[in-house]
Coordinates of C-alpha atoms and ligand atoms in Angstrom, one line a residue:
M1 CA -227.5 -31.0 74.7
N2 CA -225.3 -30.9 77.9
E3 CA -223.9 -28.2 80.1
V4 CA -220.4 -28.3 78.5
D5 CA -221.7 -27.9 74.9
L6 CA -224.0 -25.2 76.1
T7 CA -221.2 -23.3 77.8
K8 CA -219.2 -23.4 74.6
A9 CA -222.2 -22.3 72.5
L10 CA -222.9 -19.4 74.8
K11 CA -219.3 -18.1 74.8
R12 CA -218.9 -14.5 73.6
L13 CA -222.7 -14.0 73.7
E14 CA -224.0 -11.4 76.2
I15 CA -225.5 -14.1 78.5
P16 CA -224.3 -13.3 82.1
S17 CA -225.5 -16.5 83.6
F18 CA -227.5 -19.6 82.8
Q19 CA -229.2 -22.6 84.3
F20 CA -229.5 -25.9 82.3
F21 CA -231.9 -28.7 83.2
E22 CA -232.1 -32.0 81.5
K23 CA -235.7 -32.2 82.6
I24 CA -237.8 -29.6 84.2
G25 CA -241.5 -28.7 84.7
S26 CA -241.4 -25.4 82.8
S27 CA -238.4 -23.2 82.1
N28 CA -240.7 -20.2 82.5
D29 CA -241.5 -21.3 86.1
A30 CA -237.8 -21.7 86.9
A31 CA -237.1 -18.3 85.3
L32 CA -239.9 -16.6 87.3
T33 CA -238.4 -18.2 90.5
W34 CA -234.9 -17.1 89.6
A35 CA -236.1 -13.6 88.7
A36 CA -237.7 -13.3 92.2
S37 CA -234.4 -14.2 93.8
G38 CA -232.2 -11.8 91.9
A39 CA -231.3 -13.2 88.5
P40 CA -229.4 -10.7 86.4
D41 CA -230.6 -9.0 83.3
G42 CA -230.2 -11.4 80.3
A43 CA -230.1 -14.6 82.4
L44 CA -231.1 -17.8 80.6
V45 CA -232.9 -21.0 81.7
I46 CA -232.8 -23.8 79.2
A47 CA -234.2 -27.3 79.4
D48 CA -233.9 -30.4 77.2
E49 CA -237.3 -31.7 78.2
Q50 CA -240.3 -30.0 79.9
T51 CA -243.0 -32.0 81.7
Q52 CA -245.3 -29.0 82.4
G53 CA -244.5 -26.7 79.5
R54 CA -247.0 -23.9 79.2
G55 CA -248.3 -21.9 76.2
R56 CA -250.3 -18.8 75.9
M57 CA -253.8 -18.8 77.4
N58 CA -252.8 -21.7 79.7
R59 CA -252.4 -24.2 77.0
Q60 CA -250.0 -27.2 77.2
W61 CA -246.7 -27.0 75.4
V62 CA -244.9 -30.3 74.8
T63 CA -241.1 -30.5 74.8
V64 CA -239.7 -34.0 74.1
P65 CA -236.0 -34.6 74.9
G66 CA -233.4 -34.0 72.2
A67 CA -235.8 -32.6 69.6
A68 CA -236.6 -29.0 70.5
L69 CA -235.4 -25.8 72.0
A70 CA -237.1 -24.7 75.2
F71 CA -235.7 -21.7 77.0
S72 CA -236.6 -18.6 79.0
L73 CA -234.7 -15.3 79.2
I74 CA -235.0 -13.0 82.1
F75 CA -234.9 -9.3 81.4
R76 CA -234.7 -6.3 83.8
P77 CA -236.3 -3.6 81.7
S78 CA -234.5 -0.2 81.7
P79 CA -236.6 2.9 82.5
Q80 CA -236.8 3.6 78.7
E81 CA -237.9 0.0 78.0
Q82 CA -240.6 0.3 80.7
E83 CA -242.4 2.5 78.1
G84 CA -242.5 -0.4 75.6
I85 CA -242.9 -3.5 77.8
S86 CA -245.3 -5.2 75.3
L87 CA -242.5 -5.1 72.7
F88 CA -240.5 -7.8 74.5
S89 CA -243.1 -10.2 73.1
A90 CA -242.5 -8.9 69.5
L91 CA -238.8 -9.0 70.1
A92 CA -238.9 -12.8 70.6
G93 CA -240.9 -13.3 67.4
V94 CA -238.6 -11.1 65.4
A95 CA -235.5 -12.8 66.8
V96 CA -236.6 -16.3 65.9
Q97 CA -238.0 -15.1 62.5
Q98 CA -234.6 -13.5 61.7
A99 CA -232.6 -16.5 62.9
L100 CA -234.6 -18.9 60.7
E101 CA -234.4 -16.6 57.7
K102 CA -230.7 -16.0 58.0
T103 CA -229.5 -19.4 59.2
F104 CA -231.8 -21.7 57.2
G105 CA -233.0 -19.4 54.4
L106 CA -236.6 -20.1 55.5
P107 CA -239.5 -17.8 54.6
A108 CA -240.5 -17.3 58.2
E109 CA -243.3 -15.0 59.2
I110 CA -244.7 -13.8 62.5
K111 CA -248.3 -14.7 63.4
W112 CA -249.3 -11.9 65.7
P113 CA -248.2 -11.4 68.4
N114 CA -245.2 -13.7 68.3
D115 CA -245.7 -17.2 66.9
V116 CA -243.3 -18.0 64.1
L117 CA -244.7 -19.7 61.0
V118 CA -243.1 -21.3 58.0
N119 CA -245.2 -22.1 55.0
G120 CA -248.3 -21.3 57.1
K121 CA -247.4 -23.8 59.9
K122 CA -246.2 -22.9 63.4
L123 CA -242.8 -23.9 64.5
C124 CA -242.2 -21.6 67.4
G125 CA -244.3 -20.3 70.3
V126 CA -243.5 -17.6 72.8
L127 CA -244.9 -17.1 76.3
V128 CA -244.1 -13.7 77.9
E129 CA -244.7 -13.3 81.7
S130 CA -243.9 -10.3 83.8
V131 CA -243.1 -9.7 87.5
W132 CA -244.6 -6.4 88.7
M133 CA -243.5 -4.3 91.7
E134 CA -246.3 -1.7 92.1
A135 CA -246.6 0.1 88.8
R136 CA -243.2 -1.0 87.6
V137 CA -242.1 -4.2 85.8
E138 CA -239.3 -5.8 87.8
A139 CA -238.6 -8.6 85.3
V140 CA -239.9 -9.9 82.0
V141 CA -239.6 -13.6 81.4
V142 CA -239.6 -14.5 77.7
G143 CA -240.1 -18.2 77.1
I144 CA -239.4 -19.5 73.6
G145 CA -240.2 -23.0 72.3
V146 CA -239.0 -24.1 68.9
N147 CA -239.8 -27.4 67.1
V148 CA -236.5 -28.4 65.6
A149 CA -236.7 -32.2 64.8
P150 CA -239.8 -33.9 63.5
S151 CA -240.4 -35.7 66.8
S152 CA -241.0 -32.3 68.5
V153 CA -244.1 -31.7 66.5
P154 CA -247.2 -32.8 68.4
A155 CA -249.9 -35.1 66.8
P156 CA -252.4 -33.1 64.7
E157 CA -255.3 -33.8 67.1
M158 CA -253.4 -32.0 69.9
L159 CA -253.1 -28.8 67.8
L160 CA -255.2 -25.7 67.3
F161 CA -253.0 -24.6 64.5
P162 CA -251.0 -26.7 62.0
A163 CA -247.4 -27.2 63.1
T164 CA -244.1 -28.0 61.6
C165 CA -240.4 -28.0 62.6
V166 CA -237.1 -26.5 61.3
E167 CA -235.7 -29.8 59.9
T168 CA -238.8 -30.5 57.9
E169 CA -239.0 -27.0 56.4
A170 CA -235.2 -26.7 55.8
D171 CA -235.0 -30.3 54.6
R172 CA -231.7 -30.8 56.4
P173 CA -230.5 -31.6 60.0
A174 CA -230.5 -28.6 62.3
D175 CA -228.0 -28.0 65.1
R176 CA -230.1 -26.9 68.1
L177 CA -227.2 -25.0 69.8
L178 CA -226.3 -23.1 66.6
L179 CA -230.0 -22.1 66.3
L180 CA -230.0 -21.1 70.0
R181 CA -226.9 -18.9 69.5
E182 CA -228.5 -17.2 66.5
I183 CA -231.7 -16.5 68.3
L184 CA -229.9 -15.1 71.3
R185 CA -227.7 -13.0 69.1
E186 CA -230.8 -11.5 67.3
I187 CA -232.4 -10.8 70.6
T188 CA -229.4 -9.0 72.0
A189 CA -229.0 -7.0 68.8
W190 CA -232.7 -6.0 68.3
R191 CA -233.3 -5.3 72.0
K192 CA -231.0 -2.2 71.5
H193 CA -233.5 -0.9 68.9
L194 CA -236.8 -2.1 70.6
L195 CA -238.4 1.4 70.6
S196 CA -237.0 2.4 67.2
S197 CA -238.8 2.7 63.8
V198 CA -236.4 0.2 62.3
F199 CA -237.6 -2.5 64.7
Y200 CA -241.2 -1.6 64.1
Q201 CA -240.7 -1.8 60.4
L202 CA -239.1 -5.2 60.6
Y203 CA -241.8 -6.5 62.8
S204 CA -244.5 -5.1 60.5
S205 CA -242.9 -6.4 57.4
R206 CA -242.7 -10.0 58.6
L207 CA -246.3 -10.1 59.9
A208 CA -248.3 -13.0 58.4
F209 CA -251.7 -12.5 56.9
Q210 CA -251.2 -8.9 56.0
G211 CA -254.3 -7.6 54.1
Q212 CA -256.2 -10.9 54.6
W213 CA -259.5 -11.5 56.4
V214 CA -258.8 -13.0 59.7
K215 CA -260.6 -14.3 62.8
V216 CA -259.1 -13.4 66.2
S217 CA -260.2 -15.6 69.1
Q218 CA -259.9 -13.9 72.5
P219 CA -260.3 -15.0 76.1
G220 CA -263.9 -15.4 77.1
D221 CA -264.8 -17.0 73.7
Q222 CA -264.9 -13.6 72.1
I223 CA -264.2 -13.5 68.4
T224 CA -263.3 -10.5 66.3
Y225 CA -263.3 -10.6 62.5
G226 CA -261.5 -8.1 60.2
R227 CA -258.9 -7.5 57.6
L228 CA -255.4 -7.5 59.0
K229 CA -253.9 -4.0 58.6
G230 CA -250.8 -4.3 60.7
V231 CA -249.6 -3.4 64.1
R232 CA -249.2 -0.2 66.1
T233 CA -245.8 0.9 67.3
N234 CA -246.8 -0.5 70.8
G235 CA -247.4 -3.9 69.3
C236 CA -251.3 -3.8 69.2
L237 CA -252.9 -5.7 66.3
L238 CA -254.8 -3.5 63.9
L239 CA -257.8 -4.8 62.0
E240 CA -260.3 -3.1 59.7
S241 CA -263.9 -4.2 60.2
E242 CA -266.3 -4.9 57.3
A243 CA -267.8 -1.5 58.0
G244 CA -264.3 0.1 57.6
D245 CA -263.7 0.8 61.3
E246 CA -260.3 0.4 62.8
I247 CA -260.1 -2.2 65.6
A248 CA -257.0 -2.4 67.9
L249 CA -256.5 -5.7 69.8
T250 CA -254.0 -6.4 72.6
I251 CA -254.6 -10.1 73.0
G252 CA -255.8 -13.0 70.8
D253 CA -255.1 -15.9 68.5
V254 CA -255.1 -15.0 64.8
H255 CA -256.5 -17.5 62.2
L256 CA -257.2 -17.0 58.5
R257 CA -260.9 -16.5 58.1
L258 CA -262.1 -19.2 55.8
G259 CA -265.4 -18.4 54.0
Ligands
LIG1 O1 -247.4 -20.9 71.5 C1 -247.6 -20.7 72.7 O2 -248.7 -20.7 73.3 C2 -246.4 -20.4 73.6 C3 -245.5 -21.5 73.8 C4 -244.3 -21.2 74.7 C5 -243.5 -22.4 75.0 C6 -242.2 -22.1 75.7 S1 -241.1 -23.4 75.8 C7 -240.1 -22.5 76.9 C8 -241.0 -21.8 77.8 N1 -241.4 -22.6 79.0 C9 -242.7 -22.9 79.0 O3 -243.3 -23.5 79.8 N2 -243.3 -22.2 77.9 C10 -242.3 -21.5 77.1

């Protein structure tokens, strides 16, 4: 990946401005800095390699050069979007899921809130961070990491959840820039429908583990068990407890409950 190819790939997409780094700490950190100094809505930070890539709940996210996609988008939510800020996280999951389904014919699913799985293994993670100004969100940074080539998949002992990559699942070489284009196209298209029932239905219909018993690990070593019922329109996860009560969760890691 280089700046010239990237410029060509981003042509005719609604990306007002971008920063490319061959090597960076974390594209989310660069995007947060740029957001604080006036980055426009839709600006993109992309890196070929990250040395301090971050995942949800402060986990490490490894990005080796030449093998993955690691990028962060900066959004300036409109007054209407302020009502559904949490849906930017779902937007990233839906966009990657759709791009993989349409471009590679992969049976991609979304592990709530926004990991993308293929055949039960994770190939994309999303880290959403917000910049607040009093009660208003000034900017949302949506960081997306996709494992594209096999060398992007960390060793099993480094993983909390089994992982895979696009090329292994599609059984063919994958062009990172083509995939980036498709993801960005999906993000732009679905952002226009973020608060609509069509978006909600798509997100719900691609959710992994529907109707299955799951375990949700939350910060502070809290664990919640239940049958996965779906999501609310605001993106909360809905479980049904063994006693039949409804449980709504705003944060956590979903795993299938074994036994
Ligand atoms: O699965 C997760 O916990 C989320 C992983 C998010 C990784 C992406 S890669 C691009 C952006 N920069 C980061 O440091 N993290 C996100």
